[in-house]
Coordinates of N, CA, C and O in Angstrom, one line a residue:
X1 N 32.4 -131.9 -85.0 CA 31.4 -133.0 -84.9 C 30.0 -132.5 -84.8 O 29.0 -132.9 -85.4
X2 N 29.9 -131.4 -83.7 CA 28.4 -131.1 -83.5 C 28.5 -130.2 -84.9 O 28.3 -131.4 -85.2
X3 N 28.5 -129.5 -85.8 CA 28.5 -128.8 -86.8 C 28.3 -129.9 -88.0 O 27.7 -129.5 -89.0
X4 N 28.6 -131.1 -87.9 CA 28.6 -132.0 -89.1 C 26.9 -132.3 -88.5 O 26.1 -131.9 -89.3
X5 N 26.6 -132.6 -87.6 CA 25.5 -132.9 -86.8 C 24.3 -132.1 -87.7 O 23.4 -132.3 -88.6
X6 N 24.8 -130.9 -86.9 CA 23.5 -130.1 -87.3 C 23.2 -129.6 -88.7 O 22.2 -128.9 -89.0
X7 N 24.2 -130.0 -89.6 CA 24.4 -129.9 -91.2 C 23.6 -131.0 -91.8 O 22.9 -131.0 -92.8
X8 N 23.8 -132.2 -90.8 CA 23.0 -133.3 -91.6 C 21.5 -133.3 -90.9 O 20.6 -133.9 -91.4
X9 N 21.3 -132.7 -89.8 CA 20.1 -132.1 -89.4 C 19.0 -131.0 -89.6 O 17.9 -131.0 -89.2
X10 N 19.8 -130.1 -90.4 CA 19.2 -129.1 -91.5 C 18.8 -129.6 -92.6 O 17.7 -129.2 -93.0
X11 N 19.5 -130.3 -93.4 CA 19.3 -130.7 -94.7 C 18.5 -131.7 -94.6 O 17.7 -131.7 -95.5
X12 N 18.3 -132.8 -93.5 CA 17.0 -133.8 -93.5 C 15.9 -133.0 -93.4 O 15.1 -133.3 -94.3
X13 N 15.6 -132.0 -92.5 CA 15.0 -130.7 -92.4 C 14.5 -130.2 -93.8 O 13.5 -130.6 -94.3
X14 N 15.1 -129.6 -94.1 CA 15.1 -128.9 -95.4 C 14.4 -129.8 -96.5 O 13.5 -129.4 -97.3
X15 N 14.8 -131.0 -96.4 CA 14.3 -132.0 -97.5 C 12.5 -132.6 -97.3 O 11.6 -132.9 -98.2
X16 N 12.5 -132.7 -95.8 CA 10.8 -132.7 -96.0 C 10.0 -131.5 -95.9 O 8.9 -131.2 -96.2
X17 N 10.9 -131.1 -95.5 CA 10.0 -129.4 -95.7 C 9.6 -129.2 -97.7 O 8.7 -128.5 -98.0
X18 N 10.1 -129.7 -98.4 CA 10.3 -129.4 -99.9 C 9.6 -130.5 -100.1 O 8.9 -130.4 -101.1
X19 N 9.5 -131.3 -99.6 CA 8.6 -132.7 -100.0 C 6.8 -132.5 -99.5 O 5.8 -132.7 -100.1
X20 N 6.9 -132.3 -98.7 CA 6.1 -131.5 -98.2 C 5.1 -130.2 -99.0 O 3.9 -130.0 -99.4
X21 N 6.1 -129.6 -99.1 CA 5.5 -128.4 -100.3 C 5.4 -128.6 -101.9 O 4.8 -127.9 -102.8
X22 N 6.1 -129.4 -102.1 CA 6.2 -129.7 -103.5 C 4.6 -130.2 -104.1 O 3.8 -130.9 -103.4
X23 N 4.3 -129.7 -105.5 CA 2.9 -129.9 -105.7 C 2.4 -131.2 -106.2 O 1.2 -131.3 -106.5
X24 N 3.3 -132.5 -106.3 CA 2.9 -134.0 -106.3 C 2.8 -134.7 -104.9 O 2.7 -135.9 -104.7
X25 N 3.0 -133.5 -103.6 CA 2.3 -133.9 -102.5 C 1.3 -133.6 -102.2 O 0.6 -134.3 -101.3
X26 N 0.8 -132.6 -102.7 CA -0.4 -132.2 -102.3 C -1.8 -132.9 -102.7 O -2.4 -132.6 -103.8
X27 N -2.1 -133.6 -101.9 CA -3.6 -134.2 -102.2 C -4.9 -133.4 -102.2 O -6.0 -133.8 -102.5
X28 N -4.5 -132.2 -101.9 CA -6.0 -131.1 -101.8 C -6.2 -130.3 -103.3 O -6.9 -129.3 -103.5
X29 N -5.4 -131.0 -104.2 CA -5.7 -130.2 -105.8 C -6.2 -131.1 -106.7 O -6.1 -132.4 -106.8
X30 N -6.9 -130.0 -107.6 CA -7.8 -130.8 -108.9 C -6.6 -130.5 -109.9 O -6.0 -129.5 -109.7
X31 N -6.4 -131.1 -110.7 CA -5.4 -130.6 -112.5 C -6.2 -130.1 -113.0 O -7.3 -130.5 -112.8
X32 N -6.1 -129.2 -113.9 CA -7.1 -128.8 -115.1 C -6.0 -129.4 -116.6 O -5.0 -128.8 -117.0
X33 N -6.5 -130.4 -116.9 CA -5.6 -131.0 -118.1 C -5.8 -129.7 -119.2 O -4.9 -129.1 -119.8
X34 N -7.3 -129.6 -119.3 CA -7.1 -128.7 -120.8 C -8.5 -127.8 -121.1 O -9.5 -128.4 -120.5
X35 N -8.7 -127.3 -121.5 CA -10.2 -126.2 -121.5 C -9.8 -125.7 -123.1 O -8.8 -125.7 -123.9
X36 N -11.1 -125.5 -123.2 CA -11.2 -124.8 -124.7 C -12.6 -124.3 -124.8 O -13.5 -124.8 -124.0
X37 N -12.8 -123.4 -125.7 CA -14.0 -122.8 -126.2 C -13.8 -123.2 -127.7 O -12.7 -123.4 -128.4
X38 N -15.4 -123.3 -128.2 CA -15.2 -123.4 -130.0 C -16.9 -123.4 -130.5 O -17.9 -123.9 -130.0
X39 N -16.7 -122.8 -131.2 CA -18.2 -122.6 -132.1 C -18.5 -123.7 -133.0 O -17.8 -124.2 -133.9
X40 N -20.0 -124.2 -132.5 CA -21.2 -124.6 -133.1 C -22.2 -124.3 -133.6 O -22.9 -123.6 -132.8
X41 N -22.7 -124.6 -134.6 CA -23.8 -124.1 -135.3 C -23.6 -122.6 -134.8 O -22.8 -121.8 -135.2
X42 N -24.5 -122.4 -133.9 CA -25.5 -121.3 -133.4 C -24.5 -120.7 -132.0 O -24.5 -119.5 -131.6
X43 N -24.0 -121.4 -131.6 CA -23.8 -121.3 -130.0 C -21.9 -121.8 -129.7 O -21.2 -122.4 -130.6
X44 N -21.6 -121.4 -128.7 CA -20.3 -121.5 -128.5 C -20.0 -122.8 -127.3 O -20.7 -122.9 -126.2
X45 N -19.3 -123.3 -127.4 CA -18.9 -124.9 -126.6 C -18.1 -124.9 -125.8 O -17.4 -123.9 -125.6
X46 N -18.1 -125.7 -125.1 CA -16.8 -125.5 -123.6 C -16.7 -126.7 -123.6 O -17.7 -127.3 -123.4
X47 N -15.3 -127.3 -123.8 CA -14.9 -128.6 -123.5 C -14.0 -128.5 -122.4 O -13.3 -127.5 -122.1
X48 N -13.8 -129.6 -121.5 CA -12.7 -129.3 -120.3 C -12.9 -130.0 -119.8 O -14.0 -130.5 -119.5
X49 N -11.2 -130.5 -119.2 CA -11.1 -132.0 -118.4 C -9.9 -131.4 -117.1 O -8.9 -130.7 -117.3
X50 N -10.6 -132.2 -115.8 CA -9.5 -132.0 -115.0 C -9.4 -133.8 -114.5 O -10.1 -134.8 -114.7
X51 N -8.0 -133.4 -113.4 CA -7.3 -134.5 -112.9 C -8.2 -135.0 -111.6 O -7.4 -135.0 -110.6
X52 N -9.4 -135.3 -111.2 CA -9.9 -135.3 -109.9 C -9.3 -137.0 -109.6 O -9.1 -138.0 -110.3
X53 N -9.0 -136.7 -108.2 CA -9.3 -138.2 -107.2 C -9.3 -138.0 -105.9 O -8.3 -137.6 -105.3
X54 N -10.8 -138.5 -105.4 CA -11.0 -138.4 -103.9 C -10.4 -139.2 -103.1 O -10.4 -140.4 -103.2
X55 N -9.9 -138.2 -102.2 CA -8.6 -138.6 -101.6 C -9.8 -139.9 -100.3 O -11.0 -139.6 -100.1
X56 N -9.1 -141.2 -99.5 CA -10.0 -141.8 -99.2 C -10.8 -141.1 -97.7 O -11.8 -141.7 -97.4
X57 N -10.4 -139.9 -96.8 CA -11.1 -139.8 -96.1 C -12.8 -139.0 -96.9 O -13.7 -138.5 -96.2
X58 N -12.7 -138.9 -97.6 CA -14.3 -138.0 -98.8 C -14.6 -139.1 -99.1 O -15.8 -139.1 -99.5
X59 N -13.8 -140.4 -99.0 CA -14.6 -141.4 -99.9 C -15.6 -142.1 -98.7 O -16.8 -142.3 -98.8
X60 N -14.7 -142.5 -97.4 CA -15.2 -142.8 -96.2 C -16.4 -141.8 -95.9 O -17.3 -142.5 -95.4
X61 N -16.8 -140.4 -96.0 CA -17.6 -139.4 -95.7 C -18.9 -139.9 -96.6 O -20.1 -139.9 -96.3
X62 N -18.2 -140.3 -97.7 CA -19.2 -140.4 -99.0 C -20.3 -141.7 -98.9 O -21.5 -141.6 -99.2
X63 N -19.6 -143.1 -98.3 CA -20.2 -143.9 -97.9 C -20.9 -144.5 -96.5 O -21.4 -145.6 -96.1
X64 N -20.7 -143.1 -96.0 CA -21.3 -143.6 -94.6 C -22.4 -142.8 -94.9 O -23.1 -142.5 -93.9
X65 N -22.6 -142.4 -96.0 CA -24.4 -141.4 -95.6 C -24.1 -139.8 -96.3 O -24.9 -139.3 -97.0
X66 N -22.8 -139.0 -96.0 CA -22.8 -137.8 -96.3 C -22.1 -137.4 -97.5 O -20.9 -137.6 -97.7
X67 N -23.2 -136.5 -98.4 CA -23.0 -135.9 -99.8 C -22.3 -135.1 -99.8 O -22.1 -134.3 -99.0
X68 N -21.6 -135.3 -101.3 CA -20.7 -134.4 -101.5 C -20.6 -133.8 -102.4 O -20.2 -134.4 -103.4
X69 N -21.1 -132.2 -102.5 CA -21.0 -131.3 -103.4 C -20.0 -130.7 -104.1 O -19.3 -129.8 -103.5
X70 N -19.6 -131.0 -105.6 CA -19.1 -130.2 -106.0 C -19.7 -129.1 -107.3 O -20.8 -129.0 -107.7
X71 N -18.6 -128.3 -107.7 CA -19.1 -127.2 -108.3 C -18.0 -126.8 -108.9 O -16.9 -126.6 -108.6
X72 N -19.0 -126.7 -110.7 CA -17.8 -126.5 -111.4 C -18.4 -125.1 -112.2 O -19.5 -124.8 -112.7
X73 N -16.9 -124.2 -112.1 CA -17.5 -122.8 -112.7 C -17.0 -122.2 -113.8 O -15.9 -122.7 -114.0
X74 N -17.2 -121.4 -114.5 CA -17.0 -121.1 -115.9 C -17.3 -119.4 -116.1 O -18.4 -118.8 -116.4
X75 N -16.0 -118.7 -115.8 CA -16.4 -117.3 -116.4 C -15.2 -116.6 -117.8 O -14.1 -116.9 -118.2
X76 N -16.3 -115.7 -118.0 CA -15.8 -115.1 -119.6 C -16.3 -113.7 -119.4 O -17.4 -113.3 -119.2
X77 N -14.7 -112.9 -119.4 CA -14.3 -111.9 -119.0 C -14.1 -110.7 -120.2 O -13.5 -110.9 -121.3
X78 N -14.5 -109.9 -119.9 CA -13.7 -109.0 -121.9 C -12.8 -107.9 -121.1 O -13.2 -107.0 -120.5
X79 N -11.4 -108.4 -121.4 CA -10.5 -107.0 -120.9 C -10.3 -105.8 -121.1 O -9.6 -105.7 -122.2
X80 N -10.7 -104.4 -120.5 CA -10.6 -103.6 -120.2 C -9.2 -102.8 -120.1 O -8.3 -103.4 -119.6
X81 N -9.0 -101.4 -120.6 CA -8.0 -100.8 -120.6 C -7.9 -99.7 -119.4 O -7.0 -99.2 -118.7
X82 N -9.1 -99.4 -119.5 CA -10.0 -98.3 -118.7 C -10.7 -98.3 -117.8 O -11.3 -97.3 -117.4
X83 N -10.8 -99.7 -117.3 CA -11.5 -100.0 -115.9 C -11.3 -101.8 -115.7 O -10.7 -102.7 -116.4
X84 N -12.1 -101.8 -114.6 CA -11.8 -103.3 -114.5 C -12.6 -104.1 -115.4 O -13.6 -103.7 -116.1
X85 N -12.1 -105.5 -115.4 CA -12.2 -106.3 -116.6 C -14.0 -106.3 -116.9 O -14.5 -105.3 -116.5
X86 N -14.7 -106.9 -117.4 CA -16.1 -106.8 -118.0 C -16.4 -108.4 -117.8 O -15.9 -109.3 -118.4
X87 N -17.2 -108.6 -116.9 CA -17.9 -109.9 -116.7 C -19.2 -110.2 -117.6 O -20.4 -110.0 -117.4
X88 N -18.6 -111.1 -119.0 CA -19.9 -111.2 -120.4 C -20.5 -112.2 -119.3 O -21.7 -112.0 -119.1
X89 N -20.1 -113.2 -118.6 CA -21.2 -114.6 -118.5 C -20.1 -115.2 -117.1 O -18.9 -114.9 -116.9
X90 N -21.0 -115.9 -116.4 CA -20.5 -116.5 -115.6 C -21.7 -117.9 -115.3 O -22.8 -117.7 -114.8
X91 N -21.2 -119.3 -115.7 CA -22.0 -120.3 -115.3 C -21.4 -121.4 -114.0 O -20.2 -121.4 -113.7
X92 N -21.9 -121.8 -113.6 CA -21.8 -122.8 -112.2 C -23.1 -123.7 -112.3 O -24.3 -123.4 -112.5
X93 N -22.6 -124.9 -112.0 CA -22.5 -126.3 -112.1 C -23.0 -126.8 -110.9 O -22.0 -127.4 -110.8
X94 N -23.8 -127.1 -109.7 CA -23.2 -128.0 -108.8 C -23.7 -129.5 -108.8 O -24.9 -129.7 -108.8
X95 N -22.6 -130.6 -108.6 CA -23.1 -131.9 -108.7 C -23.3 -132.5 -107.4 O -22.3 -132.6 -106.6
X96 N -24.3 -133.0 -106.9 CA -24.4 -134.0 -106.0 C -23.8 -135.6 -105.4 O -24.5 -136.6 -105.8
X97 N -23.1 -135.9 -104.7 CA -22.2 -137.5 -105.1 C -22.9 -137.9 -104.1 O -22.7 -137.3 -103.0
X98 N -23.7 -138.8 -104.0 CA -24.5 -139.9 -102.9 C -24.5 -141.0 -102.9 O -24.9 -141.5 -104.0
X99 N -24.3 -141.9 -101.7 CA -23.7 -143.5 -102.2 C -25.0 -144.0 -101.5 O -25.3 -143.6 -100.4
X100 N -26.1 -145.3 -102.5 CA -26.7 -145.8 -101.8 C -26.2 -147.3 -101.0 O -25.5 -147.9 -101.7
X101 N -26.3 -147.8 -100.0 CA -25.4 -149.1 -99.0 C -26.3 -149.9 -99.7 O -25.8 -151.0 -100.0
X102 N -27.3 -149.7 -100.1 CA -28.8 -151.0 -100.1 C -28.4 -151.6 -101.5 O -28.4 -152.8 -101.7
X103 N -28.0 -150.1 -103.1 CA -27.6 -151.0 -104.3 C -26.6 -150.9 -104.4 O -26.2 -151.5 -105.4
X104 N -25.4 -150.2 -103.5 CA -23.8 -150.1 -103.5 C -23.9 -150.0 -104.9 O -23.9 -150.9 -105.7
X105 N -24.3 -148.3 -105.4 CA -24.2 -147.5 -106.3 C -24.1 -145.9 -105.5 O -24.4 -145.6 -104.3
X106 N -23.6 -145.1 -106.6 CA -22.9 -143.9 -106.1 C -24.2 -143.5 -107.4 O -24.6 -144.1 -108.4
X107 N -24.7 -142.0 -106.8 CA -25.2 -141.7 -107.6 C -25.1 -139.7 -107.7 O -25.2 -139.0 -106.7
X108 N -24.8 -139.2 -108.9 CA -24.5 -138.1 -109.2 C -26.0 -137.3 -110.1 O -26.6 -137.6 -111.1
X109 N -26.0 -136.3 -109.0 CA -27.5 -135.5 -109.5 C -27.3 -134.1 -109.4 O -27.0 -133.5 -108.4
X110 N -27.5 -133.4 -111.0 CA -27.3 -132.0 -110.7 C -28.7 -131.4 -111.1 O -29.2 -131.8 -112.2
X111 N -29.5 -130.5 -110.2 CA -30.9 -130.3 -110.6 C -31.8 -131.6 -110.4 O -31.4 -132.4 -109.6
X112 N -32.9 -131.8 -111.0 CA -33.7 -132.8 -111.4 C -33.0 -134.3 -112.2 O -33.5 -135.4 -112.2
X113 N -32.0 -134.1 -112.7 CA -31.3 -135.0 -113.3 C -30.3 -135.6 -112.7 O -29.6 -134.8 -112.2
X114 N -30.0 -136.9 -112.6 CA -29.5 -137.4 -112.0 C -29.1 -139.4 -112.7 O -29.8 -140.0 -113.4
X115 N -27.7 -139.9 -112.2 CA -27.0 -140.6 -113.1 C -26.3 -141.9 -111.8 O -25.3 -141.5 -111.3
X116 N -26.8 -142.9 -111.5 CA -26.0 -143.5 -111.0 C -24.5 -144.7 -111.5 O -24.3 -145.1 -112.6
X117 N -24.0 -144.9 -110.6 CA -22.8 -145.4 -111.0 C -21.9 -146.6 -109.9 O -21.9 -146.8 -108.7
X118 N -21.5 -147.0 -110.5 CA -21.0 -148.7 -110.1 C -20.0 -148.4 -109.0 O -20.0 -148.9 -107.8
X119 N -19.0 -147.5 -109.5 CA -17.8 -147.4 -108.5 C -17.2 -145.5 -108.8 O -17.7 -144.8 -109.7
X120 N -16.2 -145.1 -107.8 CA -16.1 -143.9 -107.3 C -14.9 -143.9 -108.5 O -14.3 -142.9 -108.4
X121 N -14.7 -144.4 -109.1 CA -13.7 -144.2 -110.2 C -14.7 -143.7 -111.2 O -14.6 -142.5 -111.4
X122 N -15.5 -144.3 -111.8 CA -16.5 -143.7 -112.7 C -17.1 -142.0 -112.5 O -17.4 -141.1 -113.3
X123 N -17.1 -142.1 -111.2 CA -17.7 -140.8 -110.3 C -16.9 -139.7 -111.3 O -17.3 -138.8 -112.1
X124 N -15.7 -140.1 -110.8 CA -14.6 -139.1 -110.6 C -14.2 -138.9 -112.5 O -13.9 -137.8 -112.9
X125 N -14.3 -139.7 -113.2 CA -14.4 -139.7 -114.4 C -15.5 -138.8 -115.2 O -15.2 -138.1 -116.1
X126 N -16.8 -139.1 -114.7 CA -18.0 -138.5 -115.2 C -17.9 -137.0 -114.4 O -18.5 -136.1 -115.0
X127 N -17.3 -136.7 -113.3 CA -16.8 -135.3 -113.1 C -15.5 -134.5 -113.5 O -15.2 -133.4 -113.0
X128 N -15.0 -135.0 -114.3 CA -13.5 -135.1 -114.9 C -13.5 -133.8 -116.3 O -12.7 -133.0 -116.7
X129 N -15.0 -134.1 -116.6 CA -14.9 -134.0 -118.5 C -15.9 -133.0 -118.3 O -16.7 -133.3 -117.3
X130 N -16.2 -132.1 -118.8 CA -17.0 -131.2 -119.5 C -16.7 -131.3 -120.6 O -15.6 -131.1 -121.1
X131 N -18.1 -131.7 -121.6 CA -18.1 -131.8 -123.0 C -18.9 -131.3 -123.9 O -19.9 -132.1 -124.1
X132 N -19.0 -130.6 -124.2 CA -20.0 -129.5 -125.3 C -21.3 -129.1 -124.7 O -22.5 -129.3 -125.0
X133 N -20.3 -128.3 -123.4 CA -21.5 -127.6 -122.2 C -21.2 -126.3 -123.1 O -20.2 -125.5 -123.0
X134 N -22.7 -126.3 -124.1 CA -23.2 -124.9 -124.3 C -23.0 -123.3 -123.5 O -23.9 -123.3 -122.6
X135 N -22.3 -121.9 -123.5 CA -22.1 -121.1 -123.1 C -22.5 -120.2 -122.8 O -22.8 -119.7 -121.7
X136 N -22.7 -119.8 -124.5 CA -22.9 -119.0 -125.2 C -23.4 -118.9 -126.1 O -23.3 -119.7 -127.0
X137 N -24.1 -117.5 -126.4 CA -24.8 -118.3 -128.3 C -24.1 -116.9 -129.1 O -23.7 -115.8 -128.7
X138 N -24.1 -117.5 -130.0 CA -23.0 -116.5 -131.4 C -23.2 -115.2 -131.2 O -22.2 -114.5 -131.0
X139 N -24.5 -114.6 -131.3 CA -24.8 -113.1 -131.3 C -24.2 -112.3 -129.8 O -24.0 -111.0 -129.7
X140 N -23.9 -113.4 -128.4 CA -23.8 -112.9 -127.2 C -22.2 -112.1 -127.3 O -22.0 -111.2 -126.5
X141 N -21.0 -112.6 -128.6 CA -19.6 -112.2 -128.2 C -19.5 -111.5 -129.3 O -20.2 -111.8 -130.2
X142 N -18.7 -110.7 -129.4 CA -17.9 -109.8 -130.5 C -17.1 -110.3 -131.2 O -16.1 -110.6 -130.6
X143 N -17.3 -110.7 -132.8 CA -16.3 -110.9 -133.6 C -14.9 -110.2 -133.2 O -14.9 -109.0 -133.2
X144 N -14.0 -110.8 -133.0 CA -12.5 -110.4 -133.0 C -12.4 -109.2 -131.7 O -11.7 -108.2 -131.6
X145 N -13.2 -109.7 -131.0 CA -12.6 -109.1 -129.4 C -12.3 -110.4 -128.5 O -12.6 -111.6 -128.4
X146 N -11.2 -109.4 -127.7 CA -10.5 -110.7 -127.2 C -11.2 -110.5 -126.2 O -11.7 -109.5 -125.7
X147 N -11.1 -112.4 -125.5 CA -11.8 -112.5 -124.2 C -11.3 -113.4 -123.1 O -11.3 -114.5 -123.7
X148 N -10.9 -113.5 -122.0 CA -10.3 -113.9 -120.9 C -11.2 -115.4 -120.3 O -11.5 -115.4 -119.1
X149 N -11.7 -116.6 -121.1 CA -12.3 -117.6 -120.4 C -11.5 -118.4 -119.3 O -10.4 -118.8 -119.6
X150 N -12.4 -118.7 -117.5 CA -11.6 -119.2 -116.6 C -12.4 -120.6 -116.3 O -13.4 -120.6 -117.0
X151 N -12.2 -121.8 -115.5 CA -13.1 -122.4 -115.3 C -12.2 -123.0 -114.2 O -11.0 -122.8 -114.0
X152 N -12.9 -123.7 -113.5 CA -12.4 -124.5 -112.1 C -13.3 -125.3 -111.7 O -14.4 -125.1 -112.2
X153 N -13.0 -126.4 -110.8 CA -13.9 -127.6 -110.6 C -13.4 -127.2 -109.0 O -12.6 -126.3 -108.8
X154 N -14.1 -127.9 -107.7 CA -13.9 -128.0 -106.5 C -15.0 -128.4 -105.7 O -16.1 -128.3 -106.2
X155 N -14.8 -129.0 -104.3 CA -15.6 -129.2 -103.7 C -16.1 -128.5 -102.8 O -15.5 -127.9 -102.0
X156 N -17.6 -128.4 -102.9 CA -18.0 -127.0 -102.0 C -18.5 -127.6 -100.3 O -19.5 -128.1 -100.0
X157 N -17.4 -127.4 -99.7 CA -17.3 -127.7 -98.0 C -18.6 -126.7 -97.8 O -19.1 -127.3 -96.9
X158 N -19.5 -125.6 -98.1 CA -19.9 -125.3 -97.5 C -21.6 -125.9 -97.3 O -22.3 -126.0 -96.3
X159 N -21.7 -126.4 -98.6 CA -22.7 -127.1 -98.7 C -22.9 -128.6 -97.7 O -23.9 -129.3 -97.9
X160 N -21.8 -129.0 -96.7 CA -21.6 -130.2 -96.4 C -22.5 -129.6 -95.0 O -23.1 -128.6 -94.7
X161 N -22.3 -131.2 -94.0 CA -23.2 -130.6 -92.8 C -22.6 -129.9 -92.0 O -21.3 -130.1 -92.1
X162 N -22.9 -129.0 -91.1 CA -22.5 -128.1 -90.0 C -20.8 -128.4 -89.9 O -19.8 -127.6 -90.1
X163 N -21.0 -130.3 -89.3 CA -19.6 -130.4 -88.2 C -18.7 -130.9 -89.3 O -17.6 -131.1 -89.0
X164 N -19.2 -130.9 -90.5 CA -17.9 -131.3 -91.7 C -17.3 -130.4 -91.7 O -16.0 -130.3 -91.5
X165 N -18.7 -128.7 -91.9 CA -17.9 -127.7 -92.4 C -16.3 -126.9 -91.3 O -15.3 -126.3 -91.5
X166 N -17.0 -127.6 -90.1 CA -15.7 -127.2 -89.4 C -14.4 -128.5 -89.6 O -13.3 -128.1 -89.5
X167 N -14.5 -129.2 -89.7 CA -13.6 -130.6 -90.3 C -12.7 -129.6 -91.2 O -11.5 -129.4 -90.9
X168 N -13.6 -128.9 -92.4 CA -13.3 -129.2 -93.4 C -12.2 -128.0 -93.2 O -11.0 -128.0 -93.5
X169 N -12.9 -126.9 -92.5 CA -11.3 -125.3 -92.2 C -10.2 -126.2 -91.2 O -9.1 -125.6 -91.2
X170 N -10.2 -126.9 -90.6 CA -9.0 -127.3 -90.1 C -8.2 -128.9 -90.6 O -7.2 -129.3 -90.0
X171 N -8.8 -129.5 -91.7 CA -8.5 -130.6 -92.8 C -8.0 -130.0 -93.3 O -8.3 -128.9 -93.1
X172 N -6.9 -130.2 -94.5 CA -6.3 -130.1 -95.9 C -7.3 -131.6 -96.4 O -7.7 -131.4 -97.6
X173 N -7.7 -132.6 -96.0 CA -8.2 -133.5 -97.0 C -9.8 -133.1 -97.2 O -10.3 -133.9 -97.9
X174 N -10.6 -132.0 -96.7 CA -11.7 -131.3 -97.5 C -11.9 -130.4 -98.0 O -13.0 -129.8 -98.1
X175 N -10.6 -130.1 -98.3 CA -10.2 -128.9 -99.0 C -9.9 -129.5 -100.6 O -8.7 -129.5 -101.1
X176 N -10.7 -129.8 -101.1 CA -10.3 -130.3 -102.8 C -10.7 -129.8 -103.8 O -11.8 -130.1 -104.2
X177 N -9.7 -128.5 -104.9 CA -10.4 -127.7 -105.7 C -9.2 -127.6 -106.5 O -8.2 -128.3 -106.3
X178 N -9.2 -126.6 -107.6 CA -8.8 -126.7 -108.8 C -8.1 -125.1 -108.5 O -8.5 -124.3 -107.7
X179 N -7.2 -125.0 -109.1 CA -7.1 -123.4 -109.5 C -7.9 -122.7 -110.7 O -8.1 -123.2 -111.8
X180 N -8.4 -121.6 -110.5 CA -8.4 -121.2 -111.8 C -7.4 -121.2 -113.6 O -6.3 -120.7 -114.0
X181 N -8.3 -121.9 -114.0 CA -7.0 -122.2 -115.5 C -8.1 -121.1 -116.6 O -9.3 -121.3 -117.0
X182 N -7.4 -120.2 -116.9 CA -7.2 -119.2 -117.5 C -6.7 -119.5 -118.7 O -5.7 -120.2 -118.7
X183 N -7.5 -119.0 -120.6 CA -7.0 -118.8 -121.4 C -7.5 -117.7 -122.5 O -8.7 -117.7 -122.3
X184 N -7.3 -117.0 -123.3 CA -7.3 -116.0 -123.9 C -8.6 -116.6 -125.0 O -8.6 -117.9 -125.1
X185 N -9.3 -116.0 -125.5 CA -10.4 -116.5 -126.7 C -11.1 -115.6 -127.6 O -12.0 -114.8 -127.3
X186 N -10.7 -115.9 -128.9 CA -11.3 -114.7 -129.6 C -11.9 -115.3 -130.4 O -11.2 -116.3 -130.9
X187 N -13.3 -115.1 -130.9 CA -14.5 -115.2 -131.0 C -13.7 -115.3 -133.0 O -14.4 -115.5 -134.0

């Protein structure tokens, strides 16, 4: 009887532990649906879409006053036989997400430029897509060398204020980033 016990007390055990770890529980990841490079005219293109959705305590952060940075990065690697890999280019992104209470608009600004928006779904959409973000230009890569392009999207906790940034190392919900998605590209 106590053996049947602790059999069906392991296995309940065992089963949120797996639920738990399994990666459609985890709310602290971006998807990388799909990336690509491809030549234009003159210059080389980066298309690329991930899965973002802020989870609601970033949304609650986002509307009470405090911005939220993310940062999306892009490197292109030439592999090496004989030493470590060759860094041709490395670009970064970072977006600003700021909610005004007065026009209940969210507004996204990277640099000088800047885009507002109706609702945090749109947000998350217009940070979703990278679309013929310029790279590279034709003379920068070698015909028919291969090359290792990575890119990732995430939210940069460090840029948040002081007491987020400590929130954010002992949170899993401000921890929201992408893995590196990795694909091979020959010019």
């Amino acid at each position: 009887m106590a053996l049947a016990r602790w059999i069906v007390g392991a296995s309940a055990l065992l089963a949120v532990a797996l639920t738990a770890l399994s990666p459609a529980a985890r709310a602290d990841t971006i998807a990388v649906k799909s990336a690509e490079m491809r030549a234009e005219e003159d210059t080389y293109v980066l298309n690329a879409e991930f899965e973002l959705a802020v989870n609601p305590t970033l949304e609650e952060a986002v509307q009470k006053g405090i911005s939220l940075y993310f940062v999306f990065e892009f490197e292109l690697l030439r592999p090496r036989w004989y030493w470590l890999d060759e860094k041709v280019l490395a670009l970064s992104t970072q977006y600003r997400v700021s909610y005004n209470a007065l026009t209940r608009q969210y507004r996204v600004a990277t640099g000088l430029l800047g885009q507002t928006f109706d609702s945090l779904d749109e947000v998350e959409r217009f940070l979703s897509r990278v679309t013929s973000r310029q790279v590279a230009n034709i003379d920068q890569l070698v015909k028919g060398s291969r090359y290792e392009a990575a890119v990732r999207l995430r939210l940069d906790v460090n840029a948040l204020p002081k007491p987020f940034q400590v929130n954010a190392l002992a949170s899993r919900e401000w921890s929201l980033q992408s893995e590196w998605y990795r694909w091979s590209f020959t010019p």
